[in-house]
CSV table of C-alpha atoms in Angstrom, one decimal:
chain,number,residue,atom,x,y,z
A,27,UNK,CA,0.0,0.0,0.0
A,28,UNK,CA,2.8,2.6,0.6
A,29,UNK,CA,3.7,2.5,-3.1
A,30,UNK,CA,0.1,3.5,-4.1
A,31,UNK,CA,0.1,6.3,-1.5
A,32,UNK,CA,3.4,7.5,-2.8
A,33,UNK,CA,2.0,7.3,-6.3
A,34,UNK,CA,-1.1,9.4,-5.3
A,35,UNK,CA,1.2,12.0,-3.7
A,36,UNK,CA,3.5,12.1,-6.8
A,37,UNK,CA,0.6,12.6,-9.2
A,38,UNK,CA,-1.2,15.0,-7.0
A,39,UNK,CA,2.0,17.2,-6.7
A,40,UNK,CA,1.9,17.7,-10.4
A,41,UNK,CA,-1.8,18.4,-10.5
A,42,UNK,CA,-1.4,20.8,-7.6
A,43,UNK,CA,1.1,22.8,-9.6
A,44,UNK,CA,-1.3,23.0,-12.5
A,45,UNK,CA,-4.0,24.1,-10.0
A,46,UNK,CA,-1.7,26.9,-8.8
A,47,UNK,CA,-1.1,28.1,-12.4
A,48,UNK,CA,-4.9,28.2,-13.1
A,49,UNK,CA,-5.6,30.0,-9.8
A,50,UNK,CA,-3.0,32.7,-10.5
A,51,UNK,CA,-4.2,33.1,-14.1
A,52,UNK,CA,-7.8,33.6,-13.0
A,53,UNK,CA,-7.4,37.4,-12.9
A,54,UNK,CA,-6.9,37.3,-16.7
A,55,UNK,CA,-10.5,36.4,-17.0
A,56,UNK,CA,-11.5,40.0,-16.0
A,57,UNK,CA,-10.3,41.9,-19.0
A,58,UNK,CA,-10.9,39.1,-21.4
A,59,UNK,CA,-14.5,38.3,-20.3
A,60,UNK,CA,-17.6,39.5,-22.1
A,61,UNK,CA,-19.6,38.8,-18.9
A,62,UNK,CA,-18.3,41.5,-16.5
A,63,UNK,CA,-21.3,41.6,-14.1
A,64,UNK,CA,-19.8,41.1,-10.6
A,65,UNK,CA,-16.9,39.3,-12.2
A,66,UNK,CA,-14.2,40.8,-9.9
A,67,UNK,CA,-16.0,39.5,-6.9
A,68,UNK,CA,-16.4,36.0,-8.5
A,69,UNK,CA,-12.7,35.9,-9.5
A,70,UNK,CA,-11.5,36.9,-6.0
A,71,UNK,CA,-13.9,34.4,-4.4
A,72,UNK,CA,-12.6,31.6,-6.6
A,73,UNK,CA,-9.0,32.5,-6.1
A,74,UNK,CA,-9.4,32.6,-2.3
A,75,UNK,CA,-11.4,29.3,-2.1
A,76,UNK,CA,-9.2,27.6,-4.7
A,77,UNK,CA,-6.0,28.9,-3.0
A,78,UNK,CA,-7.1,27.6,0.5
A,79,UNK,CA,-8.1,24.3,-1.0
A,80,UNK,CA,-4.9,23.9,-3.0
A,81,UNK,CA,-2.8,24.9,0.0
A,82,UNK,CA,-4.3,22.1,2.0
A,83,UNK,CA,-3.8,19.6,-0.9
A,84,UNK,CA,-0.2,20.8,-1.4
A,85,UNK,CA,0.5,20.4,2.3
A,86,UNK,CA,-1.0,16.9,2.2
A,87,UNK,CA,1.2,16.0,-0.8
A,88,UNK,CA,4.4,16.9,1.0
A,89,UNK,CA,3.4,15.7,4.5
A,90,UNK,CA,4.2,12.1,5.1
A,91,UNK,CA,1.4,11.7,7.7
A,92,UNK,CA,-1.1,9.0,6.7
A,93,UNK,CA,-3.9,11.1,8.2
A,94,UNK,CA,-4.0,13.3,5.1
A,95,UNK,CA,-3.9,10.5,2.6
A,96,UNK,CA,-7.6,10.6,1.9
A,97,UNK,CA,-7.4,14.2,0.9
A,98,UNK,CA,-4.8,13.3,-1.7
A,99,UNK,CA,-6.8,10.3,-2.9
A,100,UNK,CA,-10.1,12.1,-3.5
A,101,UNK,CA,-9.1,15.5,-4.8
A,102,UNK,CA,-10.9,14.8,-8.1
A,103,UNK,CA,-14.2,15.1,-6.3
A,104,UNK,CA,-13.3,18.5,-4.8
A,105,UNK,CA,-11.8,19.7,-8.1
A,106,UNK,CA,-15.0,18.9,-9.9
A,107,UNK,CA,-17.0,20.9,-7.3
A,108,UNK,CA,-14.7,23.9,-7.6
A,109,UNK,CA,-14.8,23.8,-11.4
A,110,UNK,CA,-18.6,23.6,-11.2
A,111,UNK,CA,-18.7,26.7,-9.0
A,112,UNK,CA,-16.6,28.5,-11.6
A,113,UNK,CA,-18.9,27.3,-14.4
A,114,UNK,CA,-21.9,28.5,-12.5
A,115,UNK,CA,-20.4,31.9,-11.7
A,116,UNK,CA,-19.3,32.4,-15.3
A,117,UNK,CA,-22.9,31.8,-16.6
A,118,UNK,CA,-23.4,28.1,-17.1
A,119,UNK,CA,-23.5,27.3,-20.8
A,120,UNK,CA,-22.0,30.7,-21.7
A,121,UNK,CA,-18.8,29.7,-19.8
A,122,UNK,CA,-15.9,28.2,-21.6
A,123,UNK,CA,-14.3,27.0,-18.3
A,124,UNK,CA,-16.1,23.6,-18.8
A,125,UNK,CA,-12.8,22.6,-20.5
A,126,UNK,CA,-11.2,22.4,-17.1
A,127,UNK,CA,-13.3,19.3,-16.4
A,128,UNK,CA,-11.1,17.4,-18.9
A,129,UNK,CA,-8.0,18.0,-16.7
A,130,UNK,CA,-9.8,16.4,-13.7
A,131,UNK,CA,-11.0,13.5,-15.8
A,132,UNK,CA,-7.4,12.8,-17.0
A,133,UNK,CA,-6.0,13.3,-13.5
A,134,UNK,CA,-8.6,10.9,-12.0
A,135,UNK,CA,-7.7,8.4,-14.7
A,136,UNK,CA,-4.0,8.7,-13.8
A,137,UNK,CA,-4.7,8.1,-10.1
A,138,UNK,CA,-7.5,5.6,-10.2
A,139,UNK,CA,-7.4,4.0,-13.7
A,140,UNK,CA,-10.6,3.2,-15.7
A,141,UNK,CA,-12.9,3.3,-12.6
A,142,UNK,CA,-11.6,6.8,-11.8
A,143,UNK,CA,-12.1,8.0,-15.3
A,144,UNK,CA,-15.7,6.7,-15.5
A,145,UNK,CA,-16.5,8.0,-12.1
A,146,UNK,CA,-15.1,11.5,-12.8
A,147,UNK,CA,-16.9,11.5,-16.2
A,148,UNK,CA,-20.3,10.7,-14.6
A,149,UNK,CA,-19.8,13.3,-11.9
A,150,UNK,CA,-18.8,15.8,-14.5
A,151,UNK,CA,-22.0,15.3,-16.5
A,152,UNK,CA,-24.2,15.6,-13.4
A,153,UNK,CA,-22.5,18.6,-11.9
A,154,UNK,CA,-22.2,20.5,-15.2
A,155,UNK,CA,-25.8,19.8,-16.1
A,156,UNK,CA,-27.0,21.0,-12.7
A,157,UNK,CA,-24.8,24.1,-12.8
A,158,UNK,CA,-26.0,25.1,-16.2
A,159,UNK,CA,-29.6,24.5,-15.3
A,160,UNK,CA,-29.3,26.7,-12.2
A,161,UNK,CA,-27.3,29.4,-14.0
A,162,UNK,CA,-30.0,29.7,-16.7
A,163,UNK,CA,-32.9,30.1,-14.2
A,164,UNK,CA,-35.5,31.6,-14.7
A,165,UNK,CA,-34.8,31.2,-18.5
A,166,UNK,CA,-35.2,27.9,-20.3
A,167,UNK,CA,-32.1,25.8,-20.6
A,168,UNK,CA,-30.7,25.3,-24.1
A,169,UNK,CA,-30.7,21.5,-24.0
A,170,UNK,CA,-29.2,21.1,-27.4
A,171,UNK,CA,-26.1,23.1,-26.5
A,172,UNK,CA,-25.8,21.3,-23.2
A,173,UNK,CA,-25.9,17.9,-24.9
A,174,UNK,CA,-23.2,19.0,-27.4
A,175,UNK,CA,-21.0,20.3,-24.6
A,176,UNK,CA,-21.5,17.1,-22.6
A,177,UNK,CA,-20.5,15.0,-25.7
A,178,UNK,CA,-17.2,16.8,-25.9
């Protein structure tokens, strides 16, 4: 079992670095975005929440205590929730940040194999659909566009 724990930590260190890059590039969304309504507040919120979360994960990756192993094993679940929050804040179907889901699916596959890939894919479909539906309220959801995005 220690080998698999070391493997999780090794993979998660790489993913954690990618997370830091994404978090620090988030302010670039402000001038590039067409949807500026309350965007500064959203970007700061995502940076703070994402920074705290990634600090905990980074600490767990470099700490040899077995108490934090579950954090390292199941970061894909929390990554999906964080990306779903970003998708919701960016307008649901109008948001192009849905592409970040692909990174989580790949990372989950690297850590957990086929089961991890399928699990992350199913969670992605559910979370993305719910976030888009809620973001579009009270308007009607564009189901065709949602299905096309899910297929990608």
